[in-house]
Amino acid sequence: MTIASFAAAVAFAAVAMSAFMASATAVERRTGNSGWIDVVWTFGLGLTGVAGALLPFGAGPMSRRLLVAALALAWALRLGLHIARRTSGIAEDPRYAKLKRGWGSDAPRRLARLLQMQALVSIPLALGMILSAHNPAPSLGWQDIAGVVVFAAGLAGGAIADGQLRAFARSGAGGVCDRGLWRWSRHPNYFFECLLWCSYALIAHGTGYPWGWLALLAPVCITLLLTRISGIPPLEEHMLAKHGDAYRDYQRRTSALIPLPPKGATP
C-alpha cells in the first residue's frame, strides 16, 4: 500500500461514514427514535469495511480481502440486527434522549454535529478493516487464522451476552441482570466487542507491511469509545438512576468490563 492509496483509503472511510451518519440524522428526525442511530452506524461501518476490503487500495490477495469482507459483514449483521430488534421496542435510546433534553430547541443541529463527530472517530475502525484486508502477505497464514479465532470468540461472546440479557428481560424478574456472563462483568457485551476488533490488528500484522501497525488503532478506538465516552459512562449513569442502591451493589461486586469472579463470591 502506497502513501497515495493509504490517503485514498482514509478519504473513502471519511466520506462513507459521514454520509451514513447524515442518513442516521435523517432517520432520527423522521422517526423521533434515536435508537435507530446506532443501527445505521453499525450497518454503515460494516458496509464501509466490506467495500474498503474489496476496493483496490493495496496488493493483498483476494482470499484475504474476501475473508475480511466476510468478517465485516458478519459483525454488522449480528450487531445491527440485535440493535434493530431492541430499538423497535423502545421510544428512545436513553443516552441520546438525555442529550436532546439538555439541548432543548437546539437539539436537531447539535445532534447532527455529534453524529458527524461520530463519523470522524469511526475512521480508525474502518481503517482497521481496510488495512487488514490489504496485508500484502501472498497467502493466508497464522495471523489470519488467529484473527478469525479472536473474531469468532468476540462475535459469539457478544451474542451470548446479549441473548442472556434478553432472556432476563423476558423473564419478568425485574431488577439488575446478574446472571450468566453478567455475573462476571457489568458489560460483557462491550468486552467481547473490544476483543472482536483485535482480530483486524492480528490479520494486518506482517513483516514488510508497516501500514499494518495502524490497524491497532481499531481496538484502541473501540475500547476508548466504550469505556470512556459513549458506552459505559452514560449507561452506568442511566442504570444508577433506574435501579439506585441495587445497581450500586452490583457495581461493588462486579467487574466493569473484563469478566472476573464477583467479589465476595463463594469459591
Tab-separated table of C-alpha atoms in Angstrom, residues 26-256:
chain	number	residue	atom	x	y	z
A	26	ALA	CA	-32.406	11.973	8.744
A	27	VAL	CA	-33.765	8.691	10.129
A	28	GLU	CA	-33.776	10.062	13.691
A	29	ARG	CA	-35.658	13.184	12.627
A	30	ARG	CA	-38.204	11.188	10.648
A	31	THR	CA	-38.900	8.560	13.329
A	32	GLY	CA	-38.184	10.536	16.506
A	33	ASN	CA	-36.438	7.410	17.827
A	34	SER	CA	-32.725	7.980	18.398
A	35	GLY	CA	-32.156	4.250	18.818
A	36	TRP	CA	-32.002	3.915	15.027
A	37	ILE	CA	-28.801	5.990	15.015
A	38	ASP	CA	-26.749	3.041	16.246
A	39	VAL	CA	-28.447	0.724	13.751
A	40	VAL	CA	-27.416	2.959	10.854
A	41	TRP	CA	-23.915	3.364	12.311
A	42	THR	CA	-23.419	-0.398	12.622
A	43	PHE	CA	-24.590	-1.265	9.122
A	44	GLY	CA	-22.802	1.773	7.707
A	45	LEU	CA	-19.476	0.841	9.276
A	46	GLY	CA	-19.878	-2.772	8.219
A	47	LEU	CA	-20.604	-1.829	4.604
A	48	THR	CA	-17.683	0.600	4.622
A	49	GLY	CA	-15.457	-2.236	5.785
A	50	VAL	CA	-16.804	-4.611	3.131
A	51	ALA	CA	-16.318	-2.084	0.330
A	52	GLY	CA	-12.915	-0.999	1.634
A	53	ALA	CA	-11.753	-4.601	1.737
A	54	LEU	CA	-12.784	-5.248	-1.867
A	55	LEU	CA	-11.646	-1.966	-3.425
A	56	PRO	CA	-8.071	-1.981	-4.815
A	57	PHE	CA	-6.330	0.023	-2.100
A	58	GLY	CA	-3.459	-2.442	-1.769
A	59	ALA	CA	-1.831	-5.552	-3.138
A	60	GLY	CA	-3.274	-8.106	-0.749
A	61	PRO	CA	-4.502	-11.439	-2.181
A	62	MET	CA	-8.207	-11.676	-2.956
A	63	SER	CA	-8.567	-14.534	-0.443
A	64	ARG	CA	-7.682	-12.208	2.446
A	65	ARG	CA	-9.815	-9.388	1.091
A	66	LEU	CA	-12.819	-11.696	0.847
A	67	LEU	CA	-12.126	-13.041	4.334
A	68	VAL	CA	-12.106	-9.573	5.899
A	69	ALA	CA	-15.188	-8.546	3.913
A	70	ALA	CA	-16.990	-11.612	5.291
A	71	LEU	CA	-15.934	-10.764	8.847
A	72	ALA	CA	-17.125	-7.164	8.482
A	73	LEU	CA	-20.471	-8.321	7.098
A	74	ALA	CA	-20.934	-10.929	9.848
A	75	TRP	CA	-20.245	-8.309	12.529
A	76	ALA	CA	-22.675	-5.795	11.015
A	77	LEU	CA	-25.462	-8.334	10.618
A	78	ARG	CA	-25.132	-9.737	14.142
A	79	LEU	CA	-24.898	-6.423	15.972
A	80	GLY	CA	-27.079	-4.395	13.613
A	81	LEU	CA	-29.997	-6.821	13.774
A	82	HIS	CA	-29.675	-7.050	17.544
A	83	ILE	CA	-29.829	-3.263	17.954
A	84	ALA	CA	-32.674	-3.015	15.442
A	85	ARG	CA	-34.735	-5.557	17.385
A	86	ARG	CA	-34.069	-3.670	20.620
A	87	THR	CA	-34.861	-0.297	19.039
A	88	SER	CA	-38.173	-1.472	17.614
A	89	GLY	CA	-39.405	-1.981	21.177
A	90	ILE	CA	-38.433	1.400	22.645
A	91	ALA	CA	-39.350	5.026	22.029
A	92	GLU	CA	-35.852	6.478	22.506
A	93	ASP	CA	-32.291	5.481	23.349
A	94	PRO	CA	-31.860	6.877	26.894
A	95	ARG	CA	-28.355	8.187	26.174
A	96	TYR	CA	-29.403	10.271	23.175
A	97	ALA	CA	-32.695	11.226	24.824
A	98	LYS	CA	-30.862	12.821	27.745
A	99	LEU	CA	-28.646	14.813	25.383
A	100	LYS	CA	-31.655	16.017	23.403
A	101	ARG	CA	-33.449	17.152	26.543
A	102	GLY	CA	-30.405	19.096	27.652
A	103	TRP	CA	-30.025	20.763	24.258
A	104	GLY	CA	-33.648	21.874	24.095
A	105	SER	CA	-34.687	23.594	20.860
A	106	ASP	CA	-31.118	23.377	19.541
A	107	ALA	CA	-31.189	19.567	19.694
A	108	PRO	CA	-31.537	18.866	15.929
A	109	ARG	CA	-28.481	20.926	14.998
A	110	ARG	CA	-26.331	19.678	17.850
A	111	LEU	CA	-27.294	16.056	17.300
A	112	ALA	CA	-26.392	16.335	13.612
A	113	ARG	CA	-22.994	17.736	14.592
A	114	LEU	CA	-22.483	14.991	17.176
A	115	LEU	CA	-23.186	12.303	14.592
A	116	GLN	CA	-20.640	13.808	12.218
A	117	MET	CA	-18.120	13.690	15.057
A	118	GLN	CA	-19.089	10.049	15.493
A	119	ALA	CA	-18.338	9.527	11.815
A	120	LEU	CA	-14.901	11.063	12.346
A	121	VAL	CA	-13.970	8.828	15.258
A	122	SER	CA	-15.196	5.804	13.274
A	123	ILE	CA	-12.441	6.247	10.696
A	124	PRO	CA	-9.861	4.197	12.696
A	125	LEU	CA	-12.373	1.341	12.876
A	126	ALA	CA	-12.959	1.362	9.132
A	127	LEU	CA	-9.215	1.629	8.505
A	128	GLY	CA	-8.590	-1.372	10.749
A	129	MET	CA	-10.714	-3.481	8.414
A	130	ILE	CA	-9.247	-1.975	5.254
A	131	LEU	CA	-5.623	-2.314	6.357
A	132	SER	CA	-6.113	-5.919	7.433
A	133	ALA	CA	-7.724	-6.806	4.105
A	134	HIS	CA	-4.791	-5.363	2.166
A	135	ASN	CA	-1.982	-7.052	4.060
A	136	PRO	CA	0.274	-7.985	1.113
A	137	ALA	CA	1.347	-11.374	2.506
A	138	PRO	CA	0.829	-13.636	-0.516
A	139	SER	CA	-1.280	-16.291	1.179
A	140	LEU	CA	-3.376	-16.806	4.281
A	141	GLY	CA	-1.204	-17.593	7.280
A	142	TRP	CA	-1.117	-17.902	11.041
A	143	GLN	CA	-2.115	-14.274	11.596
A	144	ASP	CA	-5.271	-14.776	9.540
A	145	ILE	CA	-6.184	-17.927	11.467
A	146	ALA	CA	-5.534	-16.181	14.785
A	147	GLY	CA	-7.626	-13.229	13.657
A	148	VAL	CA	-10.570	-15.445	12.716
A	149	VAL	CA	-10.382	-17.280	16.066
A	150	VAL	CA	-10.388	-13.997	18.012
A	151	PHE	CA	-13.190	-12.629	15.831
A	152	ALA	CA	-15.303	-15.752	16.370
A	153	ALA	CA	-14.757	-15.580	20.145
A	154	GLY	CA	-15.766	-11.918	20.216
A	155	LEU	CA	-18.806	-12.440	17.997
A	156	ALA	CA	-20.023	-15.489	19.936
A	157	GLY	CA	-19.382	-13.904	23.326
A	158	GLY	CA	-21.280	-10.766	22.388
A	159	ALA	CA	-24.197	-12.791	21.053
A	160	ILE	CA	-24.342	-14.904	24.231
A	161	ALA	CA	-24.240	-11.813	26.478
A	162	ASP	CA	-26.985	-10.078	24.500
A	163	GLY	CA	-29.081	-13.248	24.492
A	164	GLN	CA	-28.761	-13.615	28.267
A	165	LEU	CA	-29.863	-10.018	28.780
A	166	ARG	CA	-32.888	-10.513	26.503
A	167	ALA	CA	-33.830	-13.701	28.357
A	168	PHE	CA	-33.602	-11.873	31.687
A	169	ALA	CA	-35.846	-9.079	30.407
A	170	ARG	CA	-38.396	-11.604	29.104
A	171	SER	CA	-38.402	-13.492	32.405
A	172	GLY	CA	-40.026	-10.538	34.162
A	173	ALA	CA	-37.670	-10.939	37.131
A	174	GLY	CA	-37.002	-7.213	37.248
A	175	GLY	CA	-34.051	-5.519	38.882
A	176	VAL	CA	-30.457	-5.843	37.714
A	177	CYS	CA	-29.376	-8.712	35.463
A	178	ASP	CA	-26.553	-10.566	37.199
A	179	ARG	CA	-26.913	-13.947	35.533
A	180	GLY	CA	-24.539	-15.771	33.227
A	181	LEU	CA	-21.807	-13.546	31.854
A	182	TRP	CA	-23.451	-10.572	33.567
A	183	ARG	CA	-22.464	-12.050	36.926
A	184	TRP	CA	-18.806	-11.710	35.925
A	185	SER	CA	-18.931	-8.363	34.121
A	186	ARG	CA	-21.317	-5.409	34.136
A	187	HIS	CA	-20.729	-5.032	30.400
A	188	PRO	CA	-19.696	-8.398	28.922
A	189	ASN	CA	-21.100	-7.402	25.516
A	190	TYR	CA	-18.671	-4.466	25.438
A	191	PHE	CA	-15.771	-6.693	26.483
A	192	PHE	CA	-16.392	-9.091	23.612
A	193	GLU	CA	-16.843	-6.176	21.208
A	194	CYS	CA	-13.382	-4.891	22.162
A	195	LEU	CA	-11.982	-8.404	21.751
A	196	LEU	CA	-13.546	-8.778	18.309
A	197	TRP	CA	-11.830	-5.654	16.965
A	198	CYS	CA	-8.425	-7.053	17.965
A	199	SER	CA	-8.893	-9.557	15.136
A	200	TYR	CA	-8.216	-6.945	12.465
A	201	ALA	CA	-4.921	-5.921	14.094
A	202	LEU	CA	-3.874	-9.584	14.069
A	203	ILE	CA	-4.750	-10.056	10.401
A	204	ALA	CA	-2.923	-6.846	9.491
A	205	HIS	CA	0.255	-7.975	11.270
A	206	GLY	CA	3.075	-8.893	8.947
A	207	THR	CA	6.687	-8.218	8.152
A	208	GLY	CA	7.204	-5.744	5.353
A	209	TYR	CA	3.804	-4.135	5.960
A	210	PRO	CA	4.358	-1.023	8.095
A	211	TRP	CA	0.796	0.190	7.484
A	212	GLY	CA	-0.430	-2.850	9.383
A	213	TRP	CA	0.561	-1.352	12.719
A	214	LEU	CA	-2.066	1.352	12.235
A	215	ALA	CA	-4.749	-1.336	12.442
A	216	LEU	CA	-4.053	-1.353	16.193
A	217	LEU	CA	-5.969	1.925	16.290
A	218	ALA	CA	-9.207	-0.023	15.741
A	219	PRO	CA	-9.244	-1.947	19.051
A	220	VAL	CA	-7.798	1.063	20.879
A	221	CYS	CA	-10.516	3.311	19.448
A	222	ILE	CA	-13.434	0.997	20.227
A	223	THR	CA	-12.140	0.385	23.762
A	224	LEU	CA	-11.854	4.116	24.463
A	225	LEU	CA	-15.304	4.768	22.991
A	226	LEU	CA	-16.991	2.052	25.017
A	227	THR	CA	-15.197	2.602	28.318
A	228	ARG	CA	-14.758	6.371	28.368
A	229	ILE	CA	-17.250	8.095	26.058
A	230	SER	CA	-20.409	6.610	24.556
A	231	GLY	CA	-20.665	3.220	26.239
A	232	ILE	CA	-20.139	2.568	29.930
A	233	PRO	CA	-20.302	6.122	31.388
A	234	PRO	CA	-23.784	7.136	30.136
A	235	LEU	CA	-25.176	3.625	30.547
A	236	GLU	CA	-23.957	3.357	34.136
A	237	GLU	CA	-25.488	6.747	34.890
A	238	HIS	CA	-28.802	5.587	33.430
A	239	MET	CA	-28.738	2.322	35.374
A	240	LEU	CA	-27.952	4.108	38.639
A	241	ALA	CA	-30.881	6.455	38.095
A	242	LYS	CA	-33.152	3.493	37.319
A	243	HIS	CA	-32.055	0.972	39.967
A	244	GLY	CA	-30.334	3.048	42.657
A	245	ASP	CA	-28.759	1.046	45.511
A	246	ALA	CA	-29.319	-2.263	43.739
A	247	TYR	CA	-27.063	-1.156	40.917
A	248	ARG	CA	-24.507	0.327	43.351
A	249	ASP	CA	-24.267	-3.080	44.988
A	250	TYR	CA	-23.865	-4.658	41.562
A	251	GLN	CA	-21.065	-2.191	40.797
A	252	ARG	CA	-19.348	-3.036	44.078
A	253	ARG	CA	-19.163	-6.775	43.435
A	254	THR	CA	-18.878	-6.941	39.632
A	255	SER	CA	-16.053	-6.004	37.261
A	256	ALA	CA	-16.893	-3.142	34.912
